[in-house]
Coordinates of N, CA and C and ligand atoms in Angstrom, one line a residue:
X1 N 1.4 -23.3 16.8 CA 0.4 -24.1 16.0 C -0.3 -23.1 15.1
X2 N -0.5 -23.7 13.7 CA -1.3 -22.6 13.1 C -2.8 -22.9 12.9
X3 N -3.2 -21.9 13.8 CA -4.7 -21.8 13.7 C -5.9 -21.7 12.8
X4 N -6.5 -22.7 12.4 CA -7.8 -22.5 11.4 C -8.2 -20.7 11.3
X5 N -8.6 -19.9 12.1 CA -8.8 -19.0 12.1 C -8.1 -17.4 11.7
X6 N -6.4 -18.1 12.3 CA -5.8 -17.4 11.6 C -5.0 -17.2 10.7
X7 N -5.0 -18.9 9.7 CA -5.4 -18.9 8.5 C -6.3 -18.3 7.5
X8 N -7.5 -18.1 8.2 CA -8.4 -17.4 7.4 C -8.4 -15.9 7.4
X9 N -8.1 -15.6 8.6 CA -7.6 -13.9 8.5 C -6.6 -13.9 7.7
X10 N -5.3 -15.1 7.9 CA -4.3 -14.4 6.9 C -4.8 -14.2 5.2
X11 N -6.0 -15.3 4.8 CA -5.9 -15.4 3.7 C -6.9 -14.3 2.8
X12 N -7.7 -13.5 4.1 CA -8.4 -12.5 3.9 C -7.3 -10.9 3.2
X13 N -6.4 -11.3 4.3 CA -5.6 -10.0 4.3 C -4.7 -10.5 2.9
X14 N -4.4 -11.7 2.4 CA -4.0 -11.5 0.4 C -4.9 -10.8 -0.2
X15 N -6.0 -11.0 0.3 CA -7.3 -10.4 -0.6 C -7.2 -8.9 -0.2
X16 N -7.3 -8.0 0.8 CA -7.0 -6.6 0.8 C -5.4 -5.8 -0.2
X17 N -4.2 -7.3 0.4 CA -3.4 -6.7 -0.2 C -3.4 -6.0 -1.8
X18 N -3.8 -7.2 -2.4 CA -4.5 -7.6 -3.7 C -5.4 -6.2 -4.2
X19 N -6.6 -6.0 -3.3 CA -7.2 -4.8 -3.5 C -6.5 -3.5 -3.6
X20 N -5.3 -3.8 -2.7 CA -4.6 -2.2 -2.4 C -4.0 -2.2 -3.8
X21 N -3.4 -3.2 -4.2 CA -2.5 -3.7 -5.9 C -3.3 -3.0 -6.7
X22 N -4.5 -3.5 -6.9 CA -5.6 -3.0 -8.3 C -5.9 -1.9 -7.7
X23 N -6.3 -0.8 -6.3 CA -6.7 0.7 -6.6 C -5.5 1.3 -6.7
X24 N -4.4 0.6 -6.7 CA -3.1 2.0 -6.9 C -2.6 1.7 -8.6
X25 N -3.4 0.5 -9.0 CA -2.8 0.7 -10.4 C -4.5 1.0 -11.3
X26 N -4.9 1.5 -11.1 CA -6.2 2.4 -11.3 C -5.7 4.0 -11.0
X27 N -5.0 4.1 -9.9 CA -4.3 5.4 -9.6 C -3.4 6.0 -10.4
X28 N -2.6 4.9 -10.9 CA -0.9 5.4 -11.8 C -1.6 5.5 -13.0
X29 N -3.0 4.8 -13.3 CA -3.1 5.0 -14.7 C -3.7 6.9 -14.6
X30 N -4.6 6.6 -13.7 CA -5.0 7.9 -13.4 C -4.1 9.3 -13.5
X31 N -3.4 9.1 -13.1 CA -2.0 10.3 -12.9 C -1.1 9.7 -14.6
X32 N -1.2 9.1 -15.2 CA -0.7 8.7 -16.5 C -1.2 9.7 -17.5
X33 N -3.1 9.8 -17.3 CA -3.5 10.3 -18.2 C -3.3 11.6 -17.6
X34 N -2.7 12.3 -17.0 CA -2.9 13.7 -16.5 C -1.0 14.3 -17.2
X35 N -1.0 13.5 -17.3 CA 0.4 13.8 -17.8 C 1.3 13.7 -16.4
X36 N 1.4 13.5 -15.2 CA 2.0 13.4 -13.9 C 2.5 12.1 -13.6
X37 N 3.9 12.0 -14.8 CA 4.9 10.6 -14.9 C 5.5 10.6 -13.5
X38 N 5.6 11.8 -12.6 CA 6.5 11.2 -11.7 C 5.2 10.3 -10.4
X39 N 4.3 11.0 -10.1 CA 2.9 10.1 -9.4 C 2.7 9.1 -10.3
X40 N 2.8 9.0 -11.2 CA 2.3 7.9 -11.9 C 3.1 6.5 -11.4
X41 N 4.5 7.1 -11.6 CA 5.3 5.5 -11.6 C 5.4 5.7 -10.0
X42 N 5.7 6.6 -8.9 CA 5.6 6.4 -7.4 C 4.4 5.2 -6.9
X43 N 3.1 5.8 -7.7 CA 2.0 4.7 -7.2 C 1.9 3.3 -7.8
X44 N 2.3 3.4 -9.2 CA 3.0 1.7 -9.3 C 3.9 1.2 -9.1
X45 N 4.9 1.7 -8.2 CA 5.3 1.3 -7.8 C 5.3 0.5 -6.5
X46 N 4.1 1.4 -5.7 CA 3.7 1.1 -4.4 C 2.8 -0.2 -4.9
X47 N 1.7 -0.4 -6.4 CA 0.9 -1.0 -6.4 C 2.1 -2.3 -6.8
X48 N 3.2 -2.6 -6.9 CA 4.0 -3.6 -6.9 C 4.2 -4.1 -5.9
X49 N 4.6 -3.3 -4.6 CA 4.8 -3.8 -3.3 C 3.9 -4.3 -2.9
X50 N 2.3 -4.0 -3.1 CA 1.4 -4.6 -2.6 C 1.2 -6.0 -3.0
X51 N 1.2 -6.4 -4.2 CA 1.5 -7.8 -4.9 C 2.7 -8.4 -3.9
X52 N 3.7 -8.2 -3.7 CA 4.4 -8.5 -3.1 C 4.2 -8.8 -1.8
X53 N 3.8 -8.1 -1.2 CA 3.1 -8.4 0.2 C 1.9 -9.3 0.6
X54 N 0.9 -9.3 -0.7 CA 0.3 -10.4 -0.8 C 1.2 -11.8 -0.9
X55 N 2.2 -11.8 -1.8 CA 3.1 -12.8 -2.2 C 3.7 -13.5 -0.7
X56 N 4.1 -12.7 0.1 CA 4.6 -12.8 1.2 C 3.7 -13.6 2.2
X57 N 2.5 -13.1 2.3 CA 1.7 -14.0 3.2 C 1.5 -15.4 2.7
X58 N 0.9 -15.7 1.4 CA 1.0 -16.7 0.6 C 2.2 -17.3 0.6
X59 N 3.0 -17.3 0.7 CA 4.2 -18.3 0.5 C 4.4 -19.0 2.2
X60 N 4.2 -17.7 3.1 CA 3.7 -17.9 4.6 C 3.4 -18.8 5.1
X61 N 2.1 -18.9 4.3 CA 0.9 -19.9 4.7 C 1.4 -21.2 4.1
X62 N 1.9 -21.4 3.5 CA 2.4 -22.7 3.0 C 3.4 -23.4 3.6
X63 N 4.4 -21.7 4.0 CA 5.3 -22.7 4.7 C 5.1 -23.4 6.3
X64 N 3.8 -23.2 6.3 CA 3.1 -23.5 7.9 C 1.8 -24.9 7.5
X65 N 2.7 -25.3 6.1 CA 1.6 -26.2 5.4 C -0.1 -26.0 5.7
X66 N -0.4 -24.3 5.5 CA -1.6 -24.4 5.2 C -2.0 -24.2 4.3
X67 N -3.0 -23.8 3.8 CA -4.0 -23.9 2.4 C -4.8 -22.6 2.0
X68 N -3.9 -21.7 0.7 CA -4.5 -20.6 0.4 C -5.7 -20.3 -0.4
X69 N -6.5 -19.2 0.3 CA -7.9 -19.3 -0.2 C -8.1 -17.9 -1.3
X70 N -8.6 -18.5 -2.4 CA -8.4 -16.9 -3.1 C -9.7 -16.0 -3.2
X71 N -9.7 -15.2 -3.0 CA -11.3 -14.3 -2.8 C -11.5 -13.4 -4.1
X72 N -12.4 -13.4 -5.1 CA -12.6 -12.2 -6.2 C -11.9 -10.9 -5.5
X73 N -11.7 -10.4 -6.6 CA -10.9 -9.1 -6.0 C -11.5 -7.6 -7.2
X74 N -12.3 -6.9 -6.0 CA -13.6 -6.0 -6.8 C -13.0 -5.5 -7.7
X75 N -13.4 -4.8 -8.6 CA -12.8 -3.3 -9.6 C -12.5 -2.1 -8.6
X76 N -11.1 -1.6 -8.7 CA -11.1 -0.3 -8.1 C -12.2 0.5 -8.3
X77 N -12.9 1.5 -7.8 CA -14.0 2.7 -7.6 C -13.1 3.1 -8.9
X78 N -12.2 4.3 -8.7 CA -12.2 4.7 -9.6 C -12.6 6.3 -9.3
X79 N -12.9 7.0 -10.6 CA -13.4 8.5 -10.3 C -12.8 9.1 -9.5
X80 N -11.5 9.6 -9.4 CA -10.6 10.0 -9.1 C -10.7 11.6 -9.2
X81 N -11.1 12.6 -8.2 CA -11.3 13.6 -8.7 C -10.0 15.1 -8.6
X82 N -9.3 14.3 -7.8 CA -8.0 15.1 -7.9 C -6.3 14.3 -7.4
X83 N -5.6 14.6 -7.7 CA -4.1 14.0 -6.8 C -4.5 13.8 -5.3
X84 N -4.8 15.4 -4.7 CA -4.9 15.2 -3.2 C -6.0 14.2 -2.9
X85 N -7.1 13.9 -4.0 CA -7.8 13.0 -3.6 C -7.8 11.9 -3.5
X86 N -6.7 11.8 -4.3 CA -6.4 10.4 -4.8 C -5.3 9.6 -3.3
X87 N -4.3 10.7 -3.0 CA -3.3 10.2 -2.1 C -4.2 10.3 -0.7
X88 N -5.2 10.7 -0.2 CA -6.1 11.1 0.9 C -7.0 9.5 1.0
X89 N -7.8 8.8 -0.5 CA -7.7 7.7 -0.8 C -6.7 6.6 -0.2
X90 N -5.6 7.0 -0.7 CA -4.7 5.9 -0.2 C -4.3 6.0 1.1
X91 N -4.3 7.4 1.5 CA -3.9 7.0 3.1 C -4.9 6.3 4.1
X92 N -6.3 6.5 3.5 CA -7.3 5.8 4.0 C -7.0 4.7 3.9
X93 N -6.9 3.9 2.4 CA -6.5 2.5 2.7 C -5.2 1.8 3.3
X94 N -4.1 2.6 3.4 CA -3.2 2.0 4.6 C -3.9 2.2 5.8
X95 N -4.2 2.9 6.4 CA -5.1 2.8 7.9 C -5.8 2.0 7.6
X96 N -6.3 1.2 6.9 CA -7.2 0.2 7.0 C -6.6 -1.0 7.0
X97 N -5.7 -1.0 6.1 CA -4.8 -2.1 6.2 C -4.1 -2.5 7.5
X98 N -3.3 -1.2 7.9 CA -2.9 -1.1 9.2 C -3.7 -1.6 10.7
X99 N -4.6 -1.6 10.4 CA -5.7 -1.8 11.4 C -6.0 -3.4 11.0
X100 N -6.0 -3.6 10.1 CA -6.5 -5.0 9.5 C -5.1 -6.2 10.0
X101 N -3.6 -6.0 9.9 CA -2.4 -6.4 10.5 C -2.9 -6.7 11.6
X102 N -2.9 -5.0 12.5 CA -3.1 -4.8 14.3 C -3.8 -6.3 14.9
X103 N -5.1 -6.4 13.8 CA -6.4 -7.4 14.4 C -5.6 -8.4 14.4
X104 N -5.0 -8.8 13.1 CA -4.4 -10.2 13.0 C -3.7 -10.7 13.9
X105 N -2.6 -10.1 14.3 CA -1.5 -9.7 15.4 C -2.1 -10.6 16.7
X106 N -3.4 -9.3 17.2 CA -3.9 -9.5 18.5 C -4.8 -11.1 18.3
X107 N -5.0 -11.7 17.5 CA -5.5 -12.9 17.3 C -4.5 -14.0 17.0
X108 N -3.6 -13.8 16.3 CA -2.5 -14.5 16.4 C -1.8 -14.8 18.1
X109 N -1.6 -13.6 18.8 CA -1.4 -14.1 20.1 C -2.3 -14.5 21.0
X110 N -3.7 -14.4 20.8 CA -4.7 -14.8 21.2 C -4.5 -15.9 21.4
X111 N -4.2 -16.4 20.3 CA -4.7 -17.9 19.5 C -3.4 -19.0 20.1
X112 N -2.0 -18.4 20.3 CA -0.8 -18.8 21.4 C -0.4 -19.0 19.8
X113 N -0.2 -18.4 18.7 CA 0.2 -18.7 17.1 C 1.6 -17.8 17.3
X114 N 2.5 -18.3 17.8 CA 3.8 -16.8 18.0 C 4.5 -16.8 16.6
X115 N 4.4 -17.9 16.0 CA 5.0 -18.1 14.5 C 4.3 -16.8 14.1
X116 N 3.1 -17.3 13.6 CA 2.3 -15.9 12.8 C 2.8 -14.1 13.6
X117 N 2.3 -14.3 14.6 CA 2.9 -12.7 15.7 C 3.7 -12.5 15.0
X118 N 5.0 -13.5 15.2 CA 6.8 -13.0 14.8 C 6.2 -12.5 13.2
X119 N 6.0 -13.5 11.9 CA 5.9 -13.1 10.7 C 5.4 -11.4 10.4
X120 N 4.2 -11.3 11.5 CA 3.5 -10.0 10.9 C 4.5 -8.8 11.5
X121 N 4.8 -8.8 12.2 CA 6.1 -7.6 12.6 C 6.7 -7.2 11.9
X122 N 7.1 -8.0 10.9 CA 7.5 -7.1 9.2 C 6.1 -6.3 9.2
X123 N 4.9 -7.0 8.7 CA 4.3 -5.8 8.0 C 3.9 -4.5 9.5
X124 N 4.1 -4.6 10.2 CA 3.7 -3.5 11.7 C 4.8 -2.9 11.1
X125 N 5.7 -3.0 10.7 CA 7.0 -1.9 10.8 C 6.9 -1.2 9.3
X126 N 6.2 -2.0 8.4 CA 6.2 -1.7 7.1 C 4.7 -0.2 7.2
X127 N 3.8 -0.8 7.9 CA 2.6 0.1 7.8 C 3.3 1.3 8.5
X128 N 3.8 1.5 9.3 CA 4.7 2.6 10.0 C 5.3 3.5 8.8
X129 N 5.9 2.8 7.8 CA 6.7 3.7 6.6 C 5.6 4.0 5.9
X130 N 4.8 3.4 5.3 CA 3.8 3.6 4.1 C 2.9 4.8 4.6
X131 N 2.5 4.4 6.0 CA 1.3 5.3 6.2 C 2.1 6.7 6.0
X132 N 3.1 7.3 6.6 CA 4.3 8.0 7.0 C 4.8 8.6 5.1
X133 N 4.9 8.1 4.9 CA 5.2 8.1 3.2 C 3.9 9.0 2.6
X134 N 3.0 8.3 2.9 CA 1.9 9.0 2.3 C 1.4 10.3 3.0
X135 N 1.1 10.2 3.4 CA 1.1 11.4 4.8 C 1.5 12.6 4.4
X136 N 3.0 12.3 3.9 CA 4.1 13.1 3.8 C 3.7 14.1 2.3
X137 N 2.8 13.3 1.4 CA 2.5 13.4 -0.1 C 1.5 14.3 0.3
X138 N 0.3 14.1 1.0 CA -0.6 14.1 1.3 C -0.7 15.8 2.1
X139 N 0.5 16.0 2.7 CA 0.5 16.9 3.4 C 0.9 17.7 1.9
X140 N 2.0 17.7 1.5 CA 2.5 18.7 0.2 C 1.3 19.2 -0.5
X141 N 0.7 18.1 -0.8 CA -0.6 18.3 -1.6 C -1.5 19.4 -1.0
X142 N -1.7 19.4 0.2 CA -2.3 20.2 0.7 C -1.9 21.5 0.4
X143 N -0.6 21.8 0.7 CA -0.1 23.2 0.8 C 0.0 23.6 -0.2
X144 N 0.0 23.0 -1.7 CA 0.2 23.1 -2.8 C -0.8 23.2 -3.5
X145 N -2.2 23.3 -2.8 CA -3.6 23.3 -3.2 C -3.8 23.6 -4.6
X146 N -4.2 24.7 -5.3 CA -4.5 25.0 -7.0 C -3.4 25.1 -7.6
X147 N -2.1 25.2 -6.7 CA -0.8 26.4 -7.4 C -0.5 25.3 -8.3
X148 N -0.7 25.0 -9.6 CA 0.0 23.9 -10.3 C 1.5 23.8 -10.6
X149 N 2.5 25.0 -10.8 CA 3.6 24.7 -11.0 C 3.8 24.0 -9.9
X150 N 3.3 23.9 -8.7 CA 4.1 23.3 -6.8 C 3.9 21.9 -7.2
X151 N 2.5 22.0 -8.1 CA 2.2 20.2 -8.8 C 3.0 19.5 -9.6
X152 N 3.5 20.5 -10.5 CA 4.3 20.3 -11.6 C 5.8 19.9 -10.5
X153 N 6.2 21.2 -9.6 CA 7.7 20.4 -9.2 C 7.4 19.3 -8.1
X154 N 6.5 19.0 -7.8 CA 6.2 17.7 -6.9 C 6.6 16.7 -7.7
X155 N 5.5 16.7 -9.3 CA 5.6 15.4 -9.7 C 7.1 15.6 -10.1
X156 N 8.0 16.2 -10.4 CA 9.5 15.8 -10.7 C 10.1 15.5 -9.7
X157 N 9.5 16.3 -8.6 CA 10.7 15.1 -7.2 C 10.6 14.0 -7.0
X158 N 8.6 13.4 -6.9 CA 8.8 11.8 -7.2 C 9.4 10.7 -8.6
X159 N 9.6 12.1 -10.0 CA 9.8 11.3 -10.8 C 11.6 11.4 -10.4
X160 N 12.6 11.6 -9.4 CA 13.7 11.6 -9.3 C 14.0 12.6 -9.8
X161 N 13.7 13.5 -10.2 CA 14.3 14.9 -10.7 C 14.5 15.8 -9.7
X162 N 15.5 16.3 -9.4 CA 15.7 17.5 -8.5 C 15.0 18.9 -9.3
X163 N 15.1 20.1 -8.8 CA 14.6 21.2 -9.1 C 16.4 21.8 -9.6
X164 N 17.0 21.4 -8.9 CA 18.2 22.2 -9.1 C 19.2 21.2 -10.3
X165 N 18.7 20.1 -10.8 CA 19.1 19.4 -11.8 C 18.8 19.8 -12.5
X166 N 16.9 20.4 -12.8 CA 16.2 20.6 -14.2 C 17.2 22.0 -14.6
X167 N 17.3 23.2 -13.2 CA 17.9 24.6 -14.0 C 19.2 23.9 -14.4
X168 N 20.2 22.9 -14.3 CA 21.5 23.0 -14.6 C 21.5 22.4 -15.9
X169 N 20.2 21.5 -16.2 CA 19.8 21.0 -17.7 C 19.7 21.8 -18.8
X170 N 18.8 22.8 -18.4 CA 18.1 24.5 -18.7 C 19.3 25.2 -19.0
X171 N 20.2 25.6 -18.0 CA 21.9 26.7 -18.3 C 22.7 25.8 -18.7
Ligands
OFO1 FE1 0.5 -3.8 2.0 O1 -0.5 -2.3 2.5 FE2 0.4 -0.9 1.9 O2 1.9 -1.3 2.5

């Protein structure tokens, strides 16, 4: 049965997705103007998936003939004061997100809702890659601290460029 309540968590979590959408396309613009085409298009890309995953609950909820609720959705912050801070940003907001799922989950079985449980198991498996993805960014960043060429060949591995493509371009 689908639960009034977990209806409403679902239709909260369009609204986070949604948030995650608009700060990562505040981000790609951010990395746009820095000249860092390969971070740029990685994070709109990610800020695509998030629309999509909103999309996904929403179509959800209907097909459980319930009724979606749409919430303002704030201005990203913004003030972006570096890459690593930017991806350190975002790994915060997947752990939030990730945490935000976990609750749904444990209330969906609460609630005896096994439809909703089964549905969110995609995103539990999904927050496992993203968080993991980012992380992964997150860590480079670190070790890459001031050295900007390490910036420079980061942003070419996310933009699909190998290192050993650019020399074969080069000779
Ligand atoms: Fe949809 O929160 Fe990231 O993935």
């Amino acid at each position: 049965m689908f639960v009034e309540k977990v209806q409403s968590a679902l239709n909260q979590q369009i609204n986070m997705e949604l948030q995650a959408h608009y700060t990562y396309l505040a981000a790609a613009d951010y990395f746009e103007g820095m000249g860092l085409k390969g971070f740029s298009q990685w994070i709109f890309n990610h800020a695509e998936e998030e629309m999509a995953h909103a999309m996904k609950i929403y179509q959800f909820i209907h097909s459980r003939r319930g009724r979606v609720e749409l919430f303002p959705v704030p201005a990203p912050e913004g003030g972006f004061g570096s890459p690593q801070e930017v991806m350190e940003g975002t790994l915060r907001q997947e752990q939030k997100v990730t945490a935000s799922i976990d609750r749904i989950v444990k209330l969906a079985r609460l609630e005896g809702d096994y439809a909703t449980d089964s549905f969110l198991q995609w995103f539990v498996d999904e927050q496992v890659e993203e968080e993991e993805l980012v992380d992964d960014l997150v860590q480079k960043l670190r070790l890459i601290g001031d050295f900007k060429p390490g910036l420079y060949l980061l942003d070419r591995e996310l933009a699909g460029v190998g290192v050993l493509e650019e020399t074969e371009a080069a000779g």
